[in-house]
Amino acid sequence: MSEILRVGIAGLGTVGAAVVRLLDAQAADLAARTGKKVVVTGVSARDPARDRGIDLSGATWFSAPTDLARSDKIDLFVELIGGDEGPARESVEAALAAGKSVVTANKALLAKHGIALARLAEAHHGALAFEASVAGGIPIVKTLREGLAGNRIERVYGILNGTCNYILSRMELEGLSFAECLADAQKLGYAEADPTFDIGGFDTAHKLAILASLAFGVKLDAEAISVEGIQDISLADLQAASELGYRVKLLGVAQRTPHGVEQRVHPTMVPLSSAIAQVMGVTNAVTVDADAVNELTLVGPGAGGMATASAVVADIADIARGIRSAPFGLPVDHLASPEKSPMQRHEGGYYIRLAVRNEIGAAAAIATRMAEHGISLESIVQRRACADASVAPVVLVTYATTEASVREALAAIVADGHVADKPQVIRIERE
Ligand code: HSE
């Protein structure tokens, strides 16, 4: 073995340390598979003194990640710092501008600057690889970019945030509160440093922007994504979903429509019989609908040191082999600017939960408003009124309609004064 791939790693947290461990454990196989010996020759981390239980004796320490990124001691820069600006962005730009290849797990950086970084990689003939940025250990980036290159993809959707799936799973199965489950997710290390990124749907949106670009050949545009989180989902919704034959998941969905690529993140009712409904806890899953393969679902660990390191090492191996894929599947100038399909045009079924005032004619008035807006009801269930008999929970499920019709009908129902609280709306995703 004569050739060496010299790797610099910035960020030695859980994932960075796991990458070093995996490169060490798989050294012989990686060399045999790629024809190159992969050696960590440089590192940068906030606390060099911390005992990480890894052998870094062959690596030079750099206090500034940008110095590591530009160093002539490395061929490949691995960015595991995180954040969409600051040292992460500066060091990735510095490495690419110096003609080095970059591997990153940083979905926020890619969602915001992915196109500019891909241009920089093209201009300086380096690779920009990011398998670990979406769904941790699930190789969905390669699946979309290489594995499904012979398909026209119609829709890609998935559970892309383990924290949200963990919270929804435990609330449903154990009847626990949202706050208890979030606290446990933080203790277990699943959540982002700022958990509003998880529960507000923004982490899922960053990942969806990457998937949409790969699936549909469009430029990443996180601003085009309609984002709703899980913070308003209650146990009542989870129980009602189960009685109706559904389960609630936070999904990221990108799909072709006659109006452009619709990109949305929101709590979603999925049929209990679907593959995605079976995915519980911190596990992630991605389903692709495409013409040649029909439907494909990949399920696996979406977070955690070793699972994420698995994806990072796969990218390092590709670069060691000399593979330089266009980061988003096409040269940047061939990526289309996405036509934004506004949420108001979204078509699908809806679950609506109303706190209806217990007055004669209230149910009839609600049904009338729905009919006036062309909405056909698949089911309507009224529960016994609450203790003081003033308000009754009513759950409606609609046949396919548009978001605009639902919002207008609900505005009219609220204006009529028949409901005591803000209506809860959850979209239903067809299989
Ligand atoms: N906070 C993320 C999650 C980690 O919960 O899935 C992986 O991106």
Short mmCIF file of C-alpha atoms and ligand atoms in Angstrom, two decimals:
data_model
loop_
_atom_site.label_atom_id
_atom_site.label_comp_id
_atom_site.label_asym_id
_atom_site.label_seq_id
_atom_site.Cartn_x
_atom_site.Cartn_y
_atom_site.Cartn_z
CA MET A 1 0.00 0.00 0.00
CA SER A 2 1.79 3.10 -1.15
CA GLU A 3 -0.91 5.74 -1.30
CA ILE A 4 -2.20 7.51 1.76
CA LEU A 5 -5.31 9.66 2.19
CA ARG A 6 -4.52 12.20 4.89
CA VAL A 7 -7.60 13.20 6.85
CA GLY A 8 -8.13 16.24 9.09
CA ILE A 9 -11.04 16.19 11.51
CA ALA A 10 -12.49 19.34 13.06
CA GLY A 11 -14.82 18.61 15.96
CA LEU A 12 -14.10 15.68 18.26
CA GLY A 13 -17.42 15.28 20.03
CA THR A 14 -19.42 12.05 20.01
CA VAL A 15 -19.39 11.76 16.22
CA GLY A 16 -15.78 12.90 15.69
CA ALA A 17 -14.44 10.43 18.26
CA ALA A 18 -16.57 7.66 16.71
CA VAL A 19 -15.12 8.45 13.26
CA VAL A 20 -11.58 8.06 14.64
CA ARG A 21 -12.56 4.76 16.29
CA LEU A 22 -14.21 3.43 13.14
CA LEU A 23 -11.29 4.43 10.89
CA ASP A 24 -9.00 2.60 13.29
CA ALA A 25 -11.18 -0.52 13.60
CA GLN A 26 -11.79 -0.76 9.84
CA ALA A 27 -8.32 0.34 8.71
CA ALA A 28 -7.35 -2.89 6.95
CA ASP A 29 -10.68 -3.37 5.19
CA LEU A 30 -10.82 0.27 4.14
CA ALA A 31 -7.35 0.05 2.67
CA ALA A 32 -8.29 -3.12 0.78
CA ARG A 33 -11.54 -1.60 -0.49
CA THR A 34 -10.21 1.79 -1.53
CA GLY A 35 -6.57 1.11 -2.39
CA LYS A 36 -5.49 3.81 0.03
CA LYS A 37 -4.43 3.85 3.65
CA VAL A 38 -6.67 6.35 5.45
CA VAL A 39 -4.73 8.18 8.17
CA VAL A 40 -5.89 10.95 10.51
CA THR A 41 -3.04 13.44 10.28
CA GLY A 42 -4.67 16.55 11.77
CA VAL A 43 -7.35 17.39 14.32
CA SER A 44 -8.96 20.43 15.86
CA ALA A 45 -11.27 20.56 18.87
CA ARG A 46 -12.19 23.05 21.57
CA ASP A 47 -10.63 21.02 24.39
CA PRO A 48 -7.46 19.18 23.33
CA ALA A 49 -6.86 17.93 26.89
CA ARG A 50 -10.12 15.97 27.16
CA ASP A 51 -9.71 12.19 27.31
CA ARG A 52 -11.79 10.83 24.42
CA GLY A 53 -10.45 7.29 24.63
CA ILE A 54 -9.00 7.51 21.11
CA ASP A 55 -5.47 7.36 19.79
CA LEU A 56 -4.52 10.67 18.14
CA SER A 57 -0.76 10.26 18.55
CA GLY A 58 -0.18 10.49 14.79
CA ALA A 59 -2.16 13.69 14.36
CA THR A 60 -1.10 17.32 14.59
CA TRP A 61 -3.35 19.53 16.73
CA PHE A 62 -4.60 22.80 15.28
CA SER A 63 -6.23 25.39 17.49
CA ALA A 64 -8.11 27.00 14.56
CA PRO A 65 -10.21 24.72 12.34
CA THR A 66 -9.52 27.01 9.36
CA ASP A 67 -5.77 26.40 9.78
CA LEU A 68 -6.41 22.66 9.73
CA ALA A 69 -8.66 23.08 6.69
CA ARG A 70 -5.88 24.82 4.72
CA SER A 71 -3.00 22.74 6.06
CA ASP A 72 -0.74 20.90 3.64
CA LYS A 73 -0.76 18.01 6.12
CA ILE A 74 -4.24 16.93 4.92
CA ASP A 75 -5.99 15.97 1.66
CA LEU A 76 -9.50 15.71 3.09
CA PHE A 77 -11.21 17.90 5.68
CA VAL A 78 -13.98 16.42 7.85
CA GLU A 79 -16.21 19.09 9.41
CA LEU A 80 -18.03 17.95 12.54
CA ILE A 81 -18.26 21.29 14.31
CA GLY A 82 -21.88 22.16 13.54
CA GLY A 83 -23.66 25.47 13.00
CA ASP A 84 -24.49 27.23 9.76
CA GLU A 85 -21.98 30.07 10.15
CA GLY A 86 -18.77 30.74 12.08
CA PRO A 87 -15.97 28.17 12.22
CA ALA A 88 -17.96 25.45 10.41
CA ARG A 89 -18.70 27.58 7.35
CA GLU A 90 -15.32 29.32 7.35
CA SER A 91 -13.34 26.09 7.60
CA VAL A 92 -15.36 24.26 4.93
CA GLU A 93 -14.95 27.22 2.56
CA ALA A 94 -11.23 27.38 3.35
CA ALA A 95 -10.74 23.67 2.66
CA LEU A 96 -12.67 23.75 -0.63
CA ALA A 97 -10.89 26.91 -1.77
CA ALA A 98 -7.57 25.15 -1.06
CA GLY A 99 -8.62 22.35 -3.42
CA LYS A 100 -9.28 19.81 -0.67
CA SER A 101 -12.26 17.53 -0.45
CA VAL A 102 -14.75 17.98 2.38
CA VAL A 103 -16.95 15.56 4.29
CA THR A 104 -19.54 17.08 6.58
CA ALA A 105 -22.51 16.01 8.69
CA ASN A 106 -23.73 19.59 8.91
CA LYS A 107 -27.32 19.77 7.57
CA ALA A 108 -27.85 23.37 8.74
CA LEU A 109 -24.75 24.55 6.84
CA LEU A 110 -25.81 22.68 3.70
CA ALA A 111 -29.42 23.87 3.86
CA LYS A 112 -28.22 27.48 4.01
CA HIS A 113 -25.05 27.46 1.90
CA GLY A 114 -25.12 24.10 0.07
CA ILE A 115 -25.27 25.58 -3.43
CA ALA A 116 -22.47 28.08 -2.84
CA LEU A 117 -20.33 25.31 -1.30
CA ALA A 118 -21.06 22.96 -4.23
CA ARG A 119 -19.95 25.74 -6.63
CA LEU A 120 -16.74 26.17 -4.65
CA ALA A 121 -16.12 22.41 -4.77
CA GLU A 122 -16.70 22.40 -8.55
CA ALA A 123 -14.41 25.38 -9.10
CA HIS A 124 -11.54 23.80 -7.17
CA HIS A 125 -12.17 20.18 -8.22
CA GLY A 126 -12.74 18.85 -4.71
CA ALA A 127 -15.50 16.58 -3.45
CA LEU A 128 -18.23 17.78 -1.10
CA ALA A 129 -19.83 14.77 0.60
CA PHE A 130 -22.54 14.78 3.26
CA GLU A 131 -24.10 11.33 3.70
CA ALA A 132 -24.22 11.86 7.47
CA SER A 133 -26.24 15.05 7.20
CA VAL A 134 -29.56 13.29 6.63
CA ALA A 135 -30.93 10.39 8.64
CA GLY A 136 -27.61 9.46 10.32
CA GLY A 137 -26.62 5.94 9.36
CA ILE A 138 -29.21 5.50 6.58
CA PRO A 139 -27.43 5.87 3.21
CA ILE A 140 -30.23 7.94 1.67
CA VAL A 141 -27.99 10.49 -0.04
CA LYS A 142 -26.25 7.82 -2.11
CA THR A 143 -29.55 6.03 -2.65
CA LEU A 144 -31.13 9.11 -4.23
CA ARG A 145 -28.06 10.34 -6.08
CA GLU A 146 -26.65 7.06 -7.39
CA GLY A 147 -28.91 4.14 -6.56
CA LEU A 148 -32.09 5.65 -8.04
CA ALA A 149 -30.45 7.54 -10.92
CA GLY A 150 -32.60 5.54 -13.38
CA ASN A 151 -35.87 6.66 -11.78
CA ARG A 152 -38.18 9.63 -11.96
CA ILE A 153 -38.92 10.32 -8.32
CA GLU A 154 -42.43 11.49 -7.47
CA ARG A 155 -42.20 11.85 -3.72
CA VAL A 156 -39.68 11.46 -0.92
CA TYR A 157 -40.80 11.61 2.67
CA GLY A 158 -39.62 10.46 6.01
CA ILE A 159 -39.11 10.58 9.72
CA LEU A 160 -35.92 12.63 9.75
CA ASN A 161 -35.73 13.69 13.38
CA GLY A 162 -35.20 11.05 16.04
CA THR A 163 -36.03 13.38 18.91
CA CYS A 164 -39.53 14.10 17.59
CA ASN A 165 -40.18 10.45 16.79
CA TYR A 166 -38.98 9.46 20.26
CA ILE A 167 -41.29 12.02 21.88
CA LEU A 168 -44.36 11.06 19.83
CA SER A 169 -43.70 7.33 20.35
CA ARG A 170 -43.39 7.61 24.12
CA MET A 171 -46.37 9.93 24.45
CA GLU A 172 -48.49 7.45 22.51
CA LEU A 173 -47.25 4.21 24.07
CA GLU A 174 -46.80 5.38 27.66
CA GLY A 175 -49.31 8.25 27.90
CA LEU A 176 -46.53 10.63 29.01
CA SER A 177 -46.53 14.38 28.58
CA PHE A 178 -44.62 16.17 25.84
CA ALA A 179 -42.36 17.89 28.41
CA GLU A 180 -41.37 14.62 30.14
CA CYS A 181 -40.46 12.97 26.84
CA LEU A 182 -38.45 15.98 25.63
CA ALA A 183 -36.48 16.04 28.89
CA ASP A 184 -35.62 12.33 28.43
CA ALA A 185 -34.58 12.89 24.79
CA GLN A 186 -32.22 15.64 25.95
CA LYS A 187 -30.80 13.40 28.69
CA LEU A 188 -30.18 10.64 26.15
CA GLY A 189 -28.34 13.08 23.85
CA TYR A 190 -30.71 12.85 20.85
CA ALA A 191 -31.77 16.49 20.80
CA GLU A 192 -29.91 19.39 19.17
CA ALA A 193 -28.16 21.88 21.47
CA ASP A 194 -31.26 24.06 21.04
CA PRO A 195 -34.16 21.56 21.08
CA THR A 196 -36.48 24.02 19.29
CA PHE A 197 -34.56 22.96 16.17
CA ASP A 198 -35.95 19.46 16.73
CA ILE A 199 -39.46 20.04 18.01
CA GLY A 200 -40.10 23.09 15.84
CA GLY A 201 -39.39 21.00 12.70
CA PHE A 202 -36.36 23.03 11.56
CA ASP A 203 -33.87 20.13 11.77
CA THR A 204 -36.25 18.07 9.62
CA ALA A 205 -36.55 21.00 7.18
CA HIS A 206 -32.77 21.24 6.78
CA LYS A 207 -32.62 17.54 5.95
CA LEU A 208 -35.63 17.75 3.63
CA ALA A 209 -34.02 20.60 1.65
CA ILE A 210 -31.07 18.27 0.93
CA LEU A 211 -33.32 15.33 -0.03
CA ALA A 212 -35.50 17.51 -2.29
CA SER A 213 -32.46 18.79 -4.16
CA LEU A 214 -31.16 15.26 -4.74
CA ALA A 215 -34.56 13.82 -5.66
CA PHE A 216 -35.80 16.55 -7.97
CA GLY A 217 -32.64 18.21 -9.30
CA VAL A 218 -33.52 21.56 -7.73
CA LYS A 219 -31.42 24.05 -5.82
CA LEU A 220 -31.71 23.76 -2.05
CA ASP A 221 -34.17 26.29 -0.74
CA ALA A 222 -34.98 25.90 2.95
CA GLU A 223 -37.10 29.07 2.70
CA ALA A 224 -39.45 27.25 0.33
CA ILE A 225 -40.35 24.71 3.02
CA SER A 226 -43.53 25.10 5.06
CA VAL A 227 -42.53 24.13 8.61
CA GLU A 228 -44.69 23.15 11.59
CA GLY A 229 -43.40 21.32 14.66
CA ILE A 230 -44.90 18.90 17.14
CA GLN A 231 -45.23 21.28 20.11
CA ASP A 232 -49.03 21.48 19.83
CA ILE A 233 -49.69 17.74 19.50
CA SER A 234 -51.64 16.46 22.48
CA LEU A 235 -52.35 13.01 23.89
CA ALA A 236 -55.95 13.51 22.69
CA ASP A 237 -54.70 13.70 19.08
CA LEU A 238 -52.55 10.59 19.45
CA GLN A 239 -55.45 8.64 20.93
CA ALA A 240 -57.91 9.87 18.28
CA ALA A 241 -55.40 8.95 15.56
CA SER A 242 -55.13 5.42 16.88
CA GLU A 243 -58.93 5.01 17.03
CA LEU A 244 -59.17 6.21 13.40
CA GLY A 245 -56.44 3.78 12.21
CA TYR A 246 -53.59 6.29 12.04
CA ARG A 247 -50.43 7.22 13.90
CA VAL A 248 -48.97 10.73 14.17
CA LYS A 249 -45.43 11.26 12.87
CA LEU A 250 -43.43 14.40 12.17
CA LEU A 251 -42.74 13.99 8.47
CA GLY A 252 -40.67 15.90 5.98
CA VAL A 253 -42.34 15.52 2.57
CA ALA A 254 -41.16 16.68 -0.86
CA GLN A 255 -43.32 15.84 -3.84
CA ARG A 256 -43.90 16.80 -7.43
CA THR A 257 -47.20 18.58 -7.99
CA PRO A 258 -48.63 20.30 -11.09
CA HIS A 259 -47.59 23.55 -9.39
CA GLY A 260 -43.96 22.66 -8.64
CA VAL A 261 -42.13 20.79 -5.90
CA GLU A 262 -44.12 20.95 -2.67
CA GLN A 263 -41.86 20.84 0.41
CA ARG A 264 -43.41 20.63 3.84
CA VAL A 265 -42.65 19.56 7.41
CA HIS A 266 -45.55 18.97 9.78
CA PRO A 267 -47.12 16.43 12.12
CA THR A 268 -48.84 13.94 9.87
CA MET A 269 -51.36 11.13 10.25
CA VAL A 270 -50.02 8.03 8.51
CA PRO A 271 -52.05 4.80 8.16
CA LEU A 272 -51.23 2.36 10.97
CA SER A 273 -50.58 -0.30 8.32
CA SER A 274 -47.88 1.74 6.52
CA ALA A 275 -44.17 0.95 6.80
CA ILE A 276 -43.45 4.41 8.20
CA ALA A 277 -46.02 3.99 11.01
CA GLN A 278 -44.03 1.04 12.39
CA VAL A 279 -40.94 3.20 12.96
CA MET A 280 -40.83 4.05 16.66
CA GLY A 281 -38.39 5.75 19.01
CA VAL A 282 -35.28 7.51 17.81
CA THR A 283 -35.19 5.49 14.55
CA ASN A 284 -35.47 7.33 11.23
CA ALA A 285 -37.07 6.18 7.98
CA VAL A 286 -37.25 7.51 4.44
CA THR A 287 -39.71 6.38 1.77
CA VAL A 288 -39.17 7.13 -1.92
CA ASP A 289 -41.93 6.79 -4.53
CA ALA A 290 -40.36 6.43 -7.96
CA ASP A 291 -41.48 5.06 -11.33
CA ALA A 292 -39.11 2.09 -11.72
CA VAL A 293 -38.79 0.87 -8.13
CA ASN A 294 -42.33 1.87 -7.12
CA GLU A 295 -41.85 2.30 -3.38
CA LEU A 296 -38.71 1.95 -1.31
CA THR A 297 -38.37 2.48 2.46
CA LEU A 298 -35.05 2.66 4.30
CA VAL A 299 -35.16 2.40 8.09
CA GLY A 300 -32.31 2.86 10.53
CA PRO A 301 -30.57 4.88 13.21
CA GLY A 302 -30.87 8.60 12.52
CA ALA A 303 -28.52 9.81 15.22
CA GLY A 304 -25.80 8.60 17.56
CA GLY A 305 -22.03 8.52 17.30
CA MET A 306 -21.38 5.23 15.55
CA ALA A 307 -24.35 5.41 13.14
CA THR A 308 -23.38 8.92 12.04
CA ALA A 309 -19.70 7.94 11.87
CA SER A 310 -20.69 5.06 9.58
CA ALA A 311 -21.97 7.61 7.05
CA VAL A 312 -18.93 9.87 7.46
CA VAL A 313 -16.56 6.94 6.89
CA ALA A 314 -18.54 5.86 3.79
CA ASP A 315 -17.91 9.32 2.31
CA ILE A 316 -14.22 9.16 3.26
CA ALA A 317 -14.03 5.77 1.51
CA ASP A 318 -15.60 7.21 -1.67
CA ILE A 319 -13.06 10.01 -1.72
CA ALA A 320 -10.24 7.53 -1.12
CA ARG A 321 -11.52 5.62 -4.16
CA GLY A 322 -11.38 8.80 -6.23
CA ILE A 323 -15.17 9.23 -6.56
CA ARG A 324 -16.17 12.86 -7.09
CA SER A 325 -19.95 12.94 -7.52
CA ALA A 326 -21.66 16.26 -8.17
CA PRO A 327 -22.77 16.99 -4.60
CA PHE A 328 -26.47 17.35 -5.46
CA GLY A 329 -26.45 14.91 -8.37
CA LEU A 330 -26.06 17.52 -11.15
CA PRO A 331 -23.56 20.28 -11.85
CA VAL A 332 -24.80 23.35 -9.96
CA ASP A 333 -25.74 25.24 -13.16
CA HIS A 334 -27.99 22.35 -14.17
CA LEU A 335 -29.98 22.42 -10.91
CA ALA A 336 -33.34 24.12 -11.40
CA SER A 337 -34.65 26.87 -9.18
CA PRO A 338 -37.59 25.22 -7.45
CA GLU A 339 -41.04 26.50 -8.31
CA LYS A 340 -42.56 27.03 -4.91
CA SER A 341 -45.81 25.19 -4.45
CA PRO A 342 -47.62 27.14 -1.74
CA MET A 343 -49.17 25.18 1.12
CA GLN A 344 -52.57 26.72 0.35
CA ARG A 345 -52.63 24.49 -2.74
CA HIS A 346 -51.77 21.33 -0.82
CA GLU A 347 -54.28 18.58 -1.47
CA GLY A 348 -55.03 15.75 0.91
CA GLY A 349 -57.20 14.49 3.72
CA TYR A 350 -57.39 16.35 7.01
CA TYR A 351 -57.98 15.47 10.66
CA ILE A 352 -59.64 18.34 12.51
CA ARG A 353 -60.32 18.39 16.27
CA LEU A 354 -62.71 21.04 17.54
CA ALA A 355 -63.78 21.99 21.05
CA VAL A 356 -67.42 22.62 20.16
CA ARG A 357 -69.71 24.64 22.41
CA ASN A 358 -72.54 22.40 23.53
CA GLU A 359 -75.34 24.37 21.87
CA ILE A 360 -78.26 23.28 19.69
CA GLY A 361 -77.33 23.61 16.02
CA ALA A 362 -73.55 23.83 16.54
CA ALA A 363 -72.80 20.49 14.81
CA ALA A 364 -75.19 21.31 11.95
CA ALA A 365 -73.57 24.74 11.46
CA ILE A 366 -70.09 23.17 11.34
CA ALA A 367 -71.21 20.60 8.77
CA THR A 368 -72.78 23.41 6.71
CA ARG A 369 -69.57 25.45 6.71
CA MET A 370 -67.63 22.40 5.54
CA ALA A 371 -70.13 21.79 2.72
CA GLU A 372 -70.03 25.47 1.70
CA HIS A 373 -66.28 25.10 1.16
CA GLY A 374 -66.67 21.92 -0.89
CA ILE A 375 -65.27 19.66 1.84
CA SER A 376 -66.60 16.11 2.02
CA LEU A 377 -66.46 14.48 5.46
CA GLU A 378 -65.24 10.90 5.75
CA SER A 379 -66.10 10.71 9.45
CA ILE A 380 -67.39 12.87 12.26
CA VAL A 381 -67.19 11.76 15.88
CA GLN A 382 -68.53 13.70 18.82
CA ARG A 383 -67.43 12.67 22.28
CA ARG A 384 -69.43 13.19 25.44
CA ALA A 385 -69.14 16.78 26.64
CA CYS A 386 -66.57 17.53 29.35
CA ALA A 387 -67.45 17.74 33.05
CA ASP A 388 -69.24 21.09 32.98
CA ALA A 389 -71.12 19.96 29.81
CA SER A 390 -70.29 23.24 28.05
CA VAL A 391 -67.81 21.93 25.47
CA ALA A 392 -67.71 18.68 23.49
CA PRO A 393 -64.69 17.39 21.56
CA VAL A 394 -65.55 16.74 17.90
CA VAL A 395 -63.15 15.01 15.50
CA LEU A 396 -63.69 15.38 11.75
CA VAL A 397 -61.82 13.49 9.04
CA THR A 398 -62.14 14.89 5.53
CA TYR A 399 -61.76 13.33 2.11
CA ALA A 400 -59.11 14.93 -0.08
CA THR A 401 -59.51 18.68 -0.22
CA THR A 402 -57.22 21.70 -0.32
CA GLU A 403 -55.48 23.48 2.51
CA ALA A 404 -57.12 26.74 1.42
CA SER A 405 -60.63 25.21 1.72
CA VAL A 406 -59.89 23.81 5.18
CA ARG A 407 -58.45 27.09 6.47
CA GLU A 408 -61.36 29.12 5.08
CA ALA A 409 -63.98 26.73 6.48
CA LEU A 410 -62.34 26.79 9.91
CA ALA A 411 -62.11 30.59 9.89
CA ALA A 412 -65.86 30.70 9.23
CA ILE A 413 -66.54 28.14 12.00
CA VAL A 414 -64.46 30.13 14.48
CA ALA A 415 -66.20 33.38 13.41
CA ASP A 416 -69.61 31.69 13.96
CA GLY A 417 -68.60 31.32 17.62
CA HIS A 418 -69.23 27.58 17.85
CA VAL A 419 -65.77 26.58 19.06
CA ALA A 420 -64.17 27.34 22.41
CA ASP A 421 -60.53 26.82 21.38
CA LYS A 422 -58.20 27.04 18.39
CA PRO A 423 -58.99 24.14 16.00
CA GLN A 424 -56.34 21.44 15.79
CA VAL A 425 -55.50 20.43 12.22
CA ILE A 426 -53.30 17.46 11.22
CA ARG A 427 -52.76 16.55 7.57
CA ILE A 428 -53.19 12.96 6.47
CA GLU A 429 -50.52 11.52 4.17
CA ARG A 430 -51.62 8.92 1.62
CA GLU A 431 -49.46 5.81 1.23
N1 HSE B 1 -31.32 16.04 16.77
C1 HSE B 1 -31.25 15.17 15.63
C2 HSE B 1 -32.35 14.14 15.79
C3 HSE B 1 -29.90 14.50 15.56
O1 HSE B 1 -33.00 14.11 16.84
O2 HSE B 1 -32.60 13.38 14.87
C4 HSE B 1 -29.55 13.98 14.20
O3 HSE B 1 -29.56 14.95 13.22
#
